[in-house]
CSV table of C-alpha atoms in Angstrom, one decimal:
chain,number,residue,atom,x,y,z
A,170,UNK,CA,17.3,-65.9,-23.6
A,171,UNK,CA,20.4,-63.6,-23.0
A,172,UNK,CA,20.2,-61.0,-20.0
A,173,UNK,CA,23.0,-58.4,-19.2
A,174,UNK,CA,23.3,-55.7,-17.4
A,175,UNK,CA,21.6,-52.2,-18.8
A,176,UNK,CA,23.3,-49.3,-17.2
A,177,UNK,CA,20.5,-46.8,-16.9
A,178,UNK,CA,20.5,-42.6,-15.7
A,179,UNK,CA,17.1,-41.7,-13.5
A,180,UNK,CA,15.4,-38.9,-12.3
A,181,UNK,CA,15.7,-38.5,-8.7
A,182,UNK,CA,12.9,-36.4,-7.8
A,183,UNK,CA,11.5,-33.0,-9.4
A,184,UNK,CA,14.0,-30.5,-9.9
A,185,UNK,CA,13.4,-26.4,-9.0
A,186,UNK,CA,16.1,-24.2,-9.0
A,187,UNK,CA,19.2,-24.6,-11.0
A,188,UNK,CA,19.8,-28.6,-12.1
A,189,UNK,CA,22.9,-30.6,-10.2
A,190,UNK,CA,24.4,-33.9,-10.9
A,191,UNK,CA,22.8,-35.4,-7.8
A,192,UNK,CA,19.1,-34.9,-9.6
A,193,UNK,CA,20.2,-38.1,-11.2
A,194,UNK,CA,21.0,-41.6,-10.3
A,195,UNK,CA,22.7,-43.7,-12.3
A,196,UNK,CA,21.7,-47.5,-11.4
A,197,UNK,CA,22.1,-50.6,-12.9
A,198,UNK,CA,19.2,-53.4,-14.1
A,199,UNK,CA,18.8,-56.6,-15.7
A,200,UNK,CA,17.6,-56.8,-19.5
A,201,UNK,CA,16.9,-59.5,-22.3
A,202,UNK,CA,18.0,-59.2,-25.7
A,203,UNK,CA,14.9,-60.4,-27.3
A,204,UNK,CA,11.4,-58.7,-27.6
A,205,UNK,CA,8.5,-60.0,-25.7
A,206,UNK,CA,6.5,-62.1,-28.1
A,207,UNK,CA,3.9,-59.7,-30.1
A,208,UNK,CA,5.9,-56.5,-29.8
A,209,UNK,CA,5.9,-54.1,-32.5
A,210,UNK,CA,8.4,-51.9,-31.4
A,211,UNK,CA,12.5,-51.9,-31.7
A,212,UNK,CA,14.5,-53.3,-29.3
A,213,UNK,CA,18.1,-51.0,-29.4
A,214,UNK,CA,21.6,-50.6,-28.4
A,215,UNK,CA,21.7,-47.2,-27.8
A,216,UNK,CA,25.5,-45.7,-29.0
A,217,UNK,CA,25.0,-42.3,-28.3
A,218,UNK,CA,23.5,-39.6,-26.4
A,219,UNK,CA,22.4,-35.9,-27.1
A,220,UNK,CA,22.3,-33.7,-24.0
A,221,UNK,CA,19.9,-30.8,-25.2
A,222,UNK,CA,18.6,-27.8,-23.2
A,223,UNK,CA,15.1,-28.5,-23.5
A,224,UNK,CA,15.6,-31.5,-21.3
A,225,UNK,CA,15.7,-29.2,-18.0
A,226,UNK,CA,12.2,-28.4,-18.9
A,227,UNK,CA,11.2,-32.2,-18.1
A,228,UNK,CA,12.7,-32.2,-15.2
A,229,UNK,CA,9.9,-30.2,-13.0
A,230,UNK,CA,6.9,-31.1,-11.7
A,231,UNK,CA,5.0,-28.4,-13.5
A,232,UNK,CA,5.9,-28.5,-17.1
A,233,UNK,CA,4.2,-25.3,-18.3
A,234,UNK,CA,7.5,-24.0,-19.7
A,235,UNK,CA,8.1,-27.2,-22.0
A,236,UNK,CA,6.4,-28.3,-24.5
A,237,UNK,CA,6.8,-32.1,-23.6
A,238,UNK,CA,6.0,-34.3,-20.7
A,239,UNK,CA,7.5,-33.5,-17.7
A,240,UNK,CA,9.7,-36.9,-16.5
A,241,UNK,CA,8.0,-39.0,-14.3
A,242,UNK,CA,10.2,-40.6,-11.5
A,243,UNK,CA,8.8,-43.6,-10.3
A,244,UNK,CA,6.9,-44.7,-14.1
A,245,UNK,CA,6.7,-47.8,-14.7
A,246,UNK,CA,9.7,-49.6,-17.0
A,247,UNK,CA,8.0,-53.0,-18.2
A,248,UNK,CA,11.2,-53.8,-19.9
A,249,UNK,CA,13.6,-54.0,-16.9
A,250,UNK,CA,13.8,-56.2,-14.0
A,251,UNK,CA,16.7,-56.2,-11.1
A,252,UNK,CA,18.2,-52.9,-10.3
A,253,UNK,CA,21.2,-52.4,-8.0
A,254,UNK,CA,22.3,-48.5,-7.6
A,255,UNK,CA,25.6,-47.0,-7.5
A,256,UNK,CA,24.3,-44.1,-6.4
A,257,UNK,CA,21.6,-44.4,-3.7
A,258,UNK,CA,18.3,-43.0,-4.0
A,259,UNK,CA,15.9,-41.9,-1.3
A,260,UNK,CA,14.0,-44.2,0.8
A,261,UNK,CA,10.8,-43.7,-0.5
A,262,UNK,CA,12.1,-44.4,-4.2
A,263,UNK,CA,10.2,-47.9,-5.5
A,264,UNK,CA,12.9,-49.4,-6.5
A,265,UNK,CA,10.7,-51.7,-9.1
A,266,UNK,CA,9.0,-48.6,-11.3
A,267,UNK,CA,12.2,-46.2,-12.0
A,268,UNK,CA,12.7,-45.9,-16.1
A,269,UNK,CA,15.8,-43.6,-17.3
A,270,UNK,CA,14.6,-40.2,-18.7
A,271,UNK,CA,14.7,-39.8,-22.1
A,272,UNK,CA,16.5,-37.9,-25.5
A,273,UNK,CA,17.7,-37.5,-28.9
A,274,UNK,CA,20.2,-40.5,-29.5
A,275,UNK,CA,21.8,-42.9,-32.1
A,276,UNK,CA,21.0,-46.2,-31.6
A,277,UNK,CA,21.1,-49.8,-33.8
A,278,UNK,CA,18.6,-51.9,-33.8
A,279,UNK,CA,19.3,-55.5,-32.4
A,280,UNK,CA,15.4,-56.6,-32.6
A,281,UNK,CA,12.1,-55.8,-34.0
A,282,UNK,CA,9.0,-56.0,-34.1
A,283,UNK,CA,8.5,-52.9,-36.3
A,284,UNK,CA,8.1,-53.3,-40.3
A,285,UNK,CA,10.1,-50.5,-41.1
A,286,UNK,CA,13.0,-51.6,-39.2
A,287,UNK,CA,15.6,-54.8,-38.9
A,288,UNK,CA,18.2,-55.8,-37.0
A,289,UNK,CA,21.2,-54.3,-37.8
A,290,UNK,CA,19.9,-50.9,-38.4
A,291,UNK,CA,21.0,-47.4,-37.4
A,292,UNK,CA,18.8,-44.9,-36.0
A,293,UNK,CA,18.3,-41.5,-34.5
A,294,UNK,CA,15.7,-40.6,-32.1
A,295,UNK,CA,14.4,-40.4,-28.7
A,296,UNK,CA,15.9,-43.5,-26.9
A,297,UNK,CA,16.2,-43.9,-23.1
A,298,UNK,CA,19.3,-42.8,-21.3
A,299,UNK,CA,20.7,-46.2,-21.0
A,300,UNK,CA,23.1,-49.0,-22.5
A,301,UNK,CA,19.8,-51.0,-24.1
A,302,UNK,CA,16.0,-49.4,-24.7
A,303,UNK,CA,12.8,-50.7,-25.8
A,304,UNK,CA,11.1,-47.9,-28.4
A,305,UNK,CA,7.9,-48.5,-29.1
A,306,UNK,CA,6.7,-45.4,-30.4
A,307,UNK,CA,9.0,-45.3,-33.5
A,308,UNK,CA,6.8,-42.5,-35.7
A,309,UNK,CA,9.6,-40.1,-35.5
A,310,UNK,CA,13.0,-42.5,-35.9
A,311,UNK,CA,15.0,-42.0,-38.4
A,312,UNK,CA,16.8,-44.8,-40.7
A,313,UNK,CA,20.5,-43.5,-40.9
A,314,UNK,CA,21.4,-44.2,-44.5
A,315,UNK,CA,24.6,-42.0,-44.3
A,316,UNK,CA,27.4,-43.4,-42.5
A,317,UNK,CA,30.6,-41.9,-44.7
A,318,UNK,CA,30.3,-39.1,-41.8
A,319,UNK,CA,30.4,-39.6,-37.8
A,320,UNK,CA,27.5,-41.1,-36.2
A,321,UNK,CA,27.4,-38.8,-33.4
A,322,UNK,CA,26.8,-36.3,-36.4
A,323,UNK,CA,22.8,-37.5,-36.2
A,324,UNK,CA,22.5,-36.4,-32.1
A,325,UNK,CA,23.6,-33.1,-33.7
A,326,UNK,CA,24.4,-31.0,-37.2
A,327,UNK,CA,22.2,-34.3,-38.8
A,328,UNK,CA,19.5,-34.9,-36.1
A,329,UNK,CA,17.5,-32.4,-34.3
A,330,UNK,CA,19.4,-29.5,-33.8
A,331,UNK,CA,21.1,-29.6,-37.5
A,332,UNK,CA,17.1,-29.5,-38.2
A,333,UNK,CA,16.4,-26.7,-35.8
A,334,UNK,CA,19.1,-24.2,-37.0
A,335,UNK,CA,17.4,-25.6,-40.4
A,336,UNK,CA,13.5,-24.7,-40.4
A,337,UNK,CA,14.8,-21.5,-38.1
A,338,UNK,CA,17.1,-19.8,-40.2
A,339,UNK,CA,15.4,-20.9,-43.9
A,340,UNK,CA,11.8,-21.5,-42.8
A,341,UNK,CA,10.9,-18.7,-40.3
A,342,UNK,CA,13.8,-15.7,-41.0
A,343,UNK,CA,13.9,-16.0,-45.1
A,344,UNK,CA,17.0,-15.0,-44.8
A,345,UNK,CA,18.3,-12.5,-47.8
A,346,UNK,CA,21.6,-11.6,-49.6
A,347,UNK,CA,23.6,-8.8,-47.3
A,348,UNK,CA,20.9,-8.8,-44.3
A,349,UNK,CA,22.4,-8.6,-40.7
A,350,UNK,CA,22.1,-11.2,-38.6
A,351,UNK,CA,22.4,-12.2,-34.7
A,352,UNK,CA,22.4,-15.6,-33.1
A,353,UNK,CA,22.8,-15.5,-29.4
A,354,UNK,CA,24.7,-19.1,-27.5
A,355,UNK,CA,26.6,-19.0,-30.7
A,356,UNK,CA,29.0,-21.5,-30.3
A,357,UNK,CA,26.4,-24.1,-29.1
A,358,UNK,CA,24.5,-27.0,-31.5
A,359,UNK,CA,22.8,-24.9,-33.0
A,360,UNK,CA,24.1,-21.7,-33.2
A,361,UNK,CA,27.3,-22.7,-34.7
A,362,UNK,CA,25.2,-24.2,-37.9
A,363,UNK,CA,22.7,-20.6,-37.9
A,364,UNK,CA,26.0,-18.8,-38.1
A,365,UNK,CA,27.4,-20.8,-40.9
A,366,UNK,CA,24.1,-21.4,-43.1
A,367,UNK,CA,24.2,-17.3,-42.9
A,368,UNK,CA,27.5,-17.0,-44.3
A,369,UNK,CA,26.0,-19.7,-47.1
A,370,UNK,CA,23.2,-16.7,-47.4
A,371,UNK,CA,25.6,-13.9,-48.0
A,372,UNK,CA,24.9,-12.1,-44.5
A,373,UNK,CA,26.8,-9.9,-42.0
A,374,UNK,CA,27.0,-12.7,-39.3
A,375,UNK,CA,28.0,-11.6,-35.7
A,376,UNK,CA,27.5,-14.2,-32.5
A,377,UNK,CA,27.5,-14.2,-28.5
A,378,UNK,CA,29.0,-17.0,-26.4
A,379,UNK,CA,30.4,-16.9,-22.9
A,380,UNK,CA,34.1,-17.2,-23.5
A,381,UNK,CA,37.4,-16.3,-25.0
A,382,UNK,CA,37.8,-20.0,-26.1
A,383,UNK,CA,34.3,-19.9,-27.8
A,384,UNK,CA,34.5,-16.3,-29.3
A,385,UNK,CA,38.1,-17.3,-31.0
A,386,UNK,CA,35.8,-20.7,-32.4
A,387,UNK,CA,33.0,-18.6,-33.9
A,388,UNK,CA,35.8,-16.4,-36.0
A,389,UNK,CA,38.6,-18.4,-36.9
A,390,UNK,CA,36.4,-21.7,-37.3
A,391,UNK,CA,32.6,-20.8,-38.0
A,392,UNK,CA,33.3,-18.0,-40.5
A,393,UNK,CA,31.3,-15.6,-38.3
A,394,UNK,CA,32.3,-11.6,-38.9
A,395,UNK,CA,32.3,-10.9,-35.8
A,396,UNK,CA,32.0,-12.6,-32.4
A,397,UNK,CA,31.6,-11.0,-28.6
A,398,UNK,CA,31.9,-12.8,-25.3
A,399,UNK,CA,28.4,-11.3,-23.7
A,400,UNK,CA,30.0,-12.0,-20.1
A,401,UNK,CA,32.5,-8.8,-20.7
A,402,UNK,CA,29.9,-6.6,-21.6
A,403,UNK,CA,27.8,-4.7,-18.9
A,404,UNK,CA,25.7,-2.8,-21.4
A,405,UNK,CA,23.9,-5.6,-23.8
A,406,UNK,CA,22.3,-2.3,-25.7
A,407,UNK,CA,25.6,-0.5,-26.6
A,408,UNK,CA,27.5,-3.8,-27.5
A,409,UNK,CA,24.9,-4.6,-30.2
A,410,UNK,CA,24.9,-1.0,-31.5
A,411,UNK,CA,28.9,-1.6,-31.9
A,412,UNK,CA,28.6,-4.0,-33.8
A,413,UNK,CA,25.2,-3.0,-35.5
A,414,UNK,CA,25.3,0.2,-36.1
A,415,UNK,CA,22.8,-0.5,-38.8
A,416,UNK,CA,20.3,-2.7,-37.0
A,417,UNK,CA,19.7,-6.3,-37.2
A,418,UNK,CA,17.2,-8.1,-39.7
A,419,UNK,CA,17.6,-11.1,-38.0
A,420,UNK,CA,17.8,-12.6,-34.8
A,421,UNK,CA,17.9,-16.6,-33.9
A,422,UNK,CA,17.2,-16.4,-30.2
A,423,UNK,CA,19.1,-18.8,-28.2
A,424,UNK,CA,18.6,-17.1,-24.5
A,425,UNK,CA,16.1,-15.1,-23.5
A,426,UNK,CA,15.9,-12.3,-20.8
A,427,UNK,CA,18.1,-9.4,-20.8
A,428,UNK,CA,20.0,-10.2,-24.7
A,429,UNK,CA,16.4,-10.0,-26.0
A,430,UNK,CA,15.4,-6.7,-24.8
A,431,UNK,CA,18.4,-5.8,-25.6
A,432,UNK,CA,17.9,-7.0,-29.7
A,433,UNK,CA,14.1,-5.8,-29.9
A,434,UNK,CA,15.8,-2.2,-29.3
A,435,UNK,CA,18.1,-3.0,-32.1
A,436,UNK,CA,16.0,-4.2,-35.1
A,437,UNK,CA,15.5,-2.6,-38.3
A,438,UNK,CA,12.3,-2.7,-40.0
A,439,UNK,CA,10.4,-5.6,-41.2
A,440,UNK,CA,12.9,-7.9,-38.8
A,441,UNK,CA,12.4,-11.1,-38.2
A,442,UNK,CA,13.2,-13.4,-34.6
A,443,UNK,CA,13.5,-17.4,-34.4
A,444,UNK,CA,12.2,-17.8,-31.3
A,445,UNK,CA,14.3,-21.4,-30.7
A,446,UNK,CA,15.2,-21.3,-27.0
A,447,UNK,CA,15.7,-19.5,-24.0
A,448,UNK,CA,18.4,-21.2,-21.7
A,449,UNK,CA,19.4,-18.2,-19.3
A,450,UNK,CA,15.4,-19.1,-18.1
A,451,UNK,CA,15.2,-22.9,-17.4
A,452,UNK,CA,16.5,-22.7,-14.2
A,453,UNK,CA,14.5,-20.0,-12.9
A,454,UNK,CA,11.0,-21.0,-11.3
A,455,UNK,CA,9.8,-17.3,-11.7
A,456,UNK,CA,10.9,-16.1,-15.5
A,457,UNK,CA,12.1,-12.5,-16.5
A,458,UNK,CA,9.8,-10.5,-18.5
A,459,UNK,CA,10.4,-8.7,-21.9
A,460,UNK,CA,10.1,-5.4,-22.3
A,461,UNK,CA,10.5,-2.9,-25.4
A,462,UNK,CA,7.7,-5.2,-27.4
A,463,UNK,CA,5.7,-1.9,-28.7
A,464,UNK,CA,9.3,-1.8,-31.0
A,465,UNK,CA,7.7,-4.9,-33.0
A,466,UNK,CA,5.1,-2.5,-34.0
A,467,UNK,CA,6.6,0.3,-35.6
A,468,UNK,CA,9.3,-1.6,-36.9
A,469,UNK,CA,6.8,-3.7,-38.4
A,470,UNK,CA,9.1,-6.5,-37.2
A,471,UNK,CA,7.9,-10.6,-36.7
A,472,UNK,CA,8.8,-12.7,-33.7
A,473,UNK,CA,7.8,-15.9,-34.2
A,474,UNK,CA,8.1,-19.2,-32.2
A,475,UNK,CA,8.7,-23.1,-33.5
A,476,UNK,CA,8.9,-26.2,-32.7
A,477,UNK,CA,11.4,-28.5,-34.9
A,478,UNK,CA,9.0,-31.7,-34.9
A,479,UNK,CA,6.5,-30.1,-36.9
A,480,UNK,CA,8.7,-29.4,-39.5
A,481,UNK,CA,10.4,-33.1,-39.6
A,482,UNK,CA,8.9,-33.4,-43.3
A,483,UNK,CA,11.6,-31.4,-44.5
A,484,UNK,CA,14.2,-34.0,-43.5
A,485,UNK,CA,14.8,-35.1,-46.6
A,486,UNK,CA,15.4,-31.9,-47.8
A,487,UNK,CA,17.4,-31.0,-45.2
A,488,UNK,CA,20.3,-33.7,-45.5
A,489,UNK,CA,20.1,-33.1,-49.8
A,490,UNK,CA,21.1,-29.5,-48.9
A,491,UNK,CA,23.5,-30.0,-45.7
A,492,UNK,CA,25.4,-33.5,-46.9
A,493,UNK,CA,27.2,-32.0,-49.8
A,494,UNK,CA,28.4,-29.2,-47.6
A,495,UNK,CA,29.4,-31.2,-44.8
A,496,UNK,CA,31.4,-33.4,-47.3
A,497,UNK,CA,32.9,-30.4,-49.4
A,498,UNK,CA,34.6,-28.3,-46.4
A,499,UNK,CA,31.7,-25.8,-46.1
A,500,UNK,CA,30.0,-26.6,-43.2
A,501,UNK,CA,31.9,-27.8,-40.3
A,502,UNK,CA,30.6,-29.0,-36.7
A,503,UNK,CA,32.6,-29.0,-33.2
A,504,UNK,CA,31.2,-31.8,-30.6
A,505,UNK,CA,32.2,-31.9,-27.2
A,506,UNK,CA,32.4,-35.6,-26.2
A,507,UNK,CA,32.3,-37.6,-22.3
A,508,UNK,CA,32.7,-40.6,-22.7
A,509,UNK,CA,30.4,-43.1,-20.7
A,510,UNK,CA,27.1,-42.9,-19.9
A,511,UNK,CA,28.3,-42.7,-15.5
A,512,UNK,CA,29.3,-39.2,-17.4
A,513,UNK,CA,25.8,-38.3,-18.6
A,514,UNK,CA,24.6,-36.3,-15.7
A,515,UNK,CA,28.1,-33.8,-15.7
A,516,UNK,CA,27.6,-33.3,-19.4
A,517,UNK,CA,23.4,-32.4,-19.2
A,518,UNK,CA,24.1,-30.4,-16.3
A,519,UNK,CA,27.3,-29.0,-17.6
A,520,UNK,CA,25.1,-27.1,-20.7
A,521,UNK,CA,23.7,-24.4,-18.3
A,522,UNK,CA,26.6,-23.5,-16.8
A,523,UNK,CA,27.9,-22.9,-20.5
A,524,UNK,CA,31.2,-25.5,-19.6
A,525,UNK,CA,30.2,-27.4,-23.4
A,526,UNK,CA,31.9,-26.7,-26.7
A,527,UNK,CA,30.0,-27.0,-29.1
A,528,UNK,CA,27.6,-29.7,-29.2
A,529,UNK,CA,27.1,-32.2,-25.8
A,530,UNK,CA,27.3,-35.6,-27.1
A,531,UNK,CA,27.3,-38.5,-24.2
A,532,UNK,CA,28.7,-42.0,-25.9
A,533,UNK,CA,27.4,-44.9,-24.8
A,534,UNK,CA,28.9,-47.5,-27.1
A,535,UNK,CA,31.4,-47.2,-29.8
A,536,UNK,CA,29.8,-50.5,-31.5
């Protein structure tokens, strides 16, 4: 039976504070090609990797502000065997029950045990953050039927977050002809799609990013109206009122702290806010609070939180509506690429400190 080497990325140890490269290790093991007899899950060549903000979440010891498992260094891998590191971990690190951590990825199948998949498939997923992973909970993979449009496409604008700017925008703001709408970390994997399924709706779009570069992207490529680099203003309250003199109906929330105190003073009545994600908080162990909420009241306004899984019924849906405007010019998608999977670590890490372009995609494997 064929072994080879399965490049894999590990968590070094629980993470507080802001997230570094070294939290990682990337190592190397030993891995057949071939399911252990019985198996009903997929054995996968994973090809490539989403780096999502959510992922920071799993990284601490206490997970109360995720809503998945926390990673688990030192779990058991029962698909690996010999690992040799190129980075080296602590001495107290067993060096025979590391497993990578996990996320969204696009994969193809090379073996199954699983009736709903064959070899040669293409999937999308939560894989492990290696070259070769053994799913065996494959409830939520998806088939990839599509491939007239880039792979990578189903780690972003047709995978989770294409999803999540989906049910956010359509299924929680109802969105209506001429409304005003905000989405904070514009220019990121989901907030470039919000921007654009608003302009689809007929609203006043405006975004926030964190650059020049990014600001220029949300205007001259997204379609946005207008577009404000949130770094150059000191006052979050009188830049919205510039360029909302009216209010805002809706707000897709992307980061938490200061920019939403700064919205709930500017909504009009009956507003609604996607709760989707808070990044300027992940790397704080003590969160800021919100103030201002006694606005939601009188405005008669709805903040409401979600979680994209829940709505995964609406997939098919979801690529009936988005497919044709991906292939006719109207909906467009920017990816930031590294290449290699040594690379994955930067990239993840790389999110917080807004260095991404659009959306983080790590590739593993161009075959």
């Amino acid at each position: 039976m064929a072994e080879v080497i399965n490049k894999q990325v590990l968590l070094r140890d629980y993470v507080s504070g802001s997230a570094k490269e070294s939290d990682m290790i990337v190592t190397s093991s030993t891995t057949k090609l071939k399911l252990p007899e019985g198996s009903k899950g997929v054995l996968v060549k994973n090809l490539y990797l989403s780096c999502d903000p959510y992922m920071r979440g799993r990284m601490r010891k206490s997970n109360l502000s995720s809503y998945v498992d926390a990673f688990k260094p030192g779990s058991v891998s029962p698909h690996t065997s010999t690992y040799s590191f190129i980075c080296l971990p602590p001495n107290d690190f067993d060096l025979k029950t590391l497993q990578p951590i996990t996320g969204y990825g696009v994969a193809k199948v090379l073996d199954s045990g699983d009736p709903n998949f064959k070899e040669g498939d293409l999937i999308w997923g939560i894989t492990g953050w290696e070259e070769y992973s053994v799913i065996n909970a494959t409830r939520t993979h998806f088939k990839i039927h599509h491939t007239d449009v880039p792979l990578s496409y189903y780690t972003g604008i047709l995978g989770m977050p294409g999803m999540t700017a989906y049910v956010g925008f359509y299924e929680i703001c109802s969105p209506k002809k001429g409304e005003y709408v905000f989405i904070s970390a514009a220019a990121g994997a989901v907030g470039q799609l919000v921007g654009q399924f608003a302009k689809l709706a007929g609203c006043y779009v405006v975004g926030s990013a964190g650059s020049k570069e990014k600001v220029d992207l949300l205007k001259n490529k997204f379609g946005f109206d207008e577009a404000f680099n949130y770094k150059e203003e000191p006052d979050l309250d009188a830049a919205l009122k510039r360029y909302f003199p009216e209010g805002i109906d809706i707000y897709f929330e992307n980061v938490g702290g200061k920019m939403l105190d700064a919205v709930i003073q500017n909504i009009r009545d009956h507003a609604r806010i996607a709760l989707c994600g808070m990044i300027s908080q992940y790397n704080h162990e003590q969160t800021e609070g919100v103030h201002n909420l006694m606005t939601l009241v009188w405005k008669r306004a709805r903040m409401e939180g979600f979680l994209v899984f829940e709505h995964y019924h609406l997939y098919p849906k979801f690529l009936e509506f988005l497919l044709p405007n991906i292939k006719e010019g109207k909906i467009v998608y920017v990816e930031d690429v590294a290449e290699g999977l040594e690379n994955a670590p930067a990239a993840l890490v790389g999110l917080f400190a807004g260095r991404n372009v659009g959306k983080q995609v790590v590739v593993v494997s161009h075959e």
